[in-house]
């Protein structure tokens, strides 16, 4: 029961991050300005859609409540979040 609640929280956070990135793909946010850098805009769009998919699959995994699917989506979500942050560090100048 607790893992399901934590997975729902994880999925909601991933959905929020994905929505935020997709919503700001052509607007400045934090120290980034995707409107002036086309490759940054593509990266933000890619990672935003990826995090939206991770969040949606995470919610589905919480509903079907199969442990293997839960573990897989948590691992994929953690790796995609880490890779997103590492790839966005390239644009910090």
mmCIF file of C-alpha atoms in Angstrom:
data_model
loop_
_atom_site.group_PDB
_atom_site.id
_atom_site.type_symbol
_atom_site.label_atom_id
_atom_site.label_comp_id
_atom_site.label_asym_id
_atom_site.label_seq_id
_atom_site.Cartn_x
_atom_site.Cartn_y
_atom_site.Cartn_z
ATOM 1 C CA UNK A 1 0.000 0.000 0.000
ATOM 2 C CA UNK A 2 2.767 2.429 0.898
ATOM 3 C CA UNK A 3 4.701 1.740 -2.323
ATOM 4 C CA UNK A 4 1.550 2.568 -4.301
ATOM 5 C CA UNK A 5 1.187 5.913 -2.541
ATOM 6 C CA UNK A 6 4.857 6.716 -3.094
ATOM 7 C CA UNK A 7 4.584 5.729 -6.764
ATOM 8 C CA UNK A 8 1.600 8.049 -7.190
ATOM 9 C CA UNK A 9 3.596 10.901 -5.623
ATOM 10 C CA UNK A 10 6.565 10.082 -7.893
ATOM 11 C CA UNK A 11 4.284 10.036 -10.952
ATOM 12 C CA UNK A 12 2.696 13.375 -10.029
ATOM 13 C CA UNK A 13 6.133 14.958 -9.625
ATOM 14 C CA UNK A 14 7.222 13.552 -13.009
ATOM 15 C CA UNK A 15 4.009 14.856 -14.609
ATOM 16 C CA UNK A 16 4.590 18.307 -13.137
ATOM 17 C CA UNK A 17 8.204 18.431 -14.319
ATOM 18 C CA UNK A 18 7.155 17.256 -17.786
ATOM 19 C CA UNK A 19 4.339 19.794 -17.990
ATOM 20 C CA UNK A 20 6.650 22.581 -16.811
ATOM 21 C CA UNK A 21 9.303 21.753 -19.399
ATOM 22 C CA UNK A 22 6.788 21.483 -22.247
ATOM 23 C CA UNK A 23 5.121 24.742 -21.186
ATOM 24 C CA UNK A 24 8.477 26.565 -21.095
ATOM 25 C CA UNK A 25 10.013 25.216 -24.283
ATOM 26 C CA UNK A 26 9.807 28.669 -25.935
ATOM 27 C CA UNK A 27 9.969 30.871 -22.837
ATOM 28 C CA UNK A 28 12.860 31.667 -20.527
ATOM 29 C CA UNK A 29 12.954 29.801 -17.219
ATOM 30 C CA UNK A 30 15.541 29.695 -14.451
ATOM 31 C CA UNK A 31 18.845 30.452 -16.224
ATOM 32 C CA UNK A 32 17.809 28.936 -19.571
ATOM 33 C CA UNK A 33 16.334 30.660 -22.607
ATOM 34 C CA UNK A 34 15.124 28.065 -25.142
ATOM 35 C CA UNK A 35 13.754 30.812 -27.401
ATOM 36 C CA UNK A 36 17.282 31.812 -28.414
ATOM 37 C CA UNK A 37 18.854 28.339 -28.528
ATOM 38 C CA UNK A 38 17.243 25.811 -30.870
ATOM 39 C CA UNK A 39 19.084 22.781 -29.492
ATOM 40 C CA UNK A 40 18.025 23.708 -25.946
ATOM 41 C CA UNK A 41 14.435 24.019 -27.141
ATOM 42 C CA UNK A 42 14.597 20.525 -28.643
ATOM 43 C CA UNK A 43 16.174 19.111 -25.482
ATOM 44 C CA UNK A 44 13.535 20.715 -23.250
ATOM 45 C CA UNK A 45 10.752 19.395 -25.493
ATOM 46 C CA UNK A 46 12.229 15.884 -25.547
ATOM 47 C CA UNK A 47 12.723 15.695 -21.786
ATOM 48 C CA UNK A 48 9.340 17.259 -21.117
ATOM 49 C CA UNK A 49 7.559 14.646 -23.204
ATOM 50 C CA UNK A 50 9.709 11.903 -21.664
ATOM 51 C CA UNK A 51 8.782 12.969 -18.137
ATOM 52 C CA UNK A 52 5.101 13.188 -19.102
ATOM 53 C CA UNK A 53 5.243 9.615 -20.402
ATOM 54 C CA UNK A 54 7.047 8.434 -17.254
ATOM 55 C CA UNK A 55 4.394 10.111 -15.114
ATOM 56 C CA UNK A 56 1.495 8.613 -17.050
ATOM 57 C CA UNK A 57 3.006 5.130 -17.041
ATOM 58 C CA UNK A 58 3.710 5.563 -13.333
ATOM 59 C CA UNK A 59 0.048 6.302 -12.648
ATOM 60 C CA UNK A 60 -0.980 3.254 -14.675
ATOM 61 C CA UNK A 61 1.566 1.144 -12.773
ATOM 62 C CA UNK A 62 0.089 2.368 -9.495
ATOM 63 C CA UNK A 63 -3.386 1.365 -10.645
ATOM 64 C CA UNK A 64 -2.472 -2.140 -11.807
ATOM 65 C CA UNK A 65 -0.305 -2.655 -8.705
ATOM 66 C CA UNK A 66 2.198 -5.175 -10.108
ATOM 67 C CA UNK A 67 5.519 -5.010 -8.271
ATOM 68 C CA UNK A 68 7.730 -5.662 -11.322
ATOM 69 C CA UNK A 69 6.088 -2.872 -13.325
ATOM 70 C CA UNK A 70 6.407 -0.554 -10.334
ATOM 71 C CA UNK A 71 10.123 -1.258 -9.974
ATOM 72 C CA UNK A 72 10.722 -0.848 -13.715
ATOM 73 C CA UNK A 73 8.971 2.532 -13.888
ATOM 74 C CA UNK A 74 10.821 3.772 -10.803
ATOM 75 C CA UNK A 75 14.182 2.792 -12.313
ATOM 76 C CA UNK A 76 13.315 4.284 -15.712
ATOM 77 C CA UNK A 77 12.030 7.454 -14.053
ATOM 78 C CA UNK A 78 15.143 7.878 -11.926
ATOM 79 C CA UNK A 79 17.483 7.330 -14.858
ATOM 80 C CA UNK A 80 15.532 9.645 -17.157
ATOM 81 C CA UNK A 81 15.477 12.374 -14.514
ATOM 82 C CA UNK A 82 19.208 12.039 -13.960
ATOM 83 C CA UNK A 83 19.972 12.050 -17.686
ATOM 84 C CA UNK A 84 17.708 15.081 -18.142
ATOM 85 C CA UNK A 85 19.627 17.043 -15.523
ATOM 86 C CA UNK A 86 22.989 15.973 -16.925
ATOM 87 C CA UNK A 87 21.990 16.939 -20.459
ATOM 88 C CA UNK A 88 20.665 20.342 -19.365
ATOM 89 C CA UNK A 89 23.958 21.054 -17.588
ATOM 90 C CA UNK A 90 25.552 21.309 -21.044
ATOM 91 C CA UNK A 91 23.572 24.496 -21.653
ATOM 92 C CA UNK A 92 24.698 26.193 -18.416
ATOM 93 C CA UNK A 93 27.238 28.777 -19.473
#
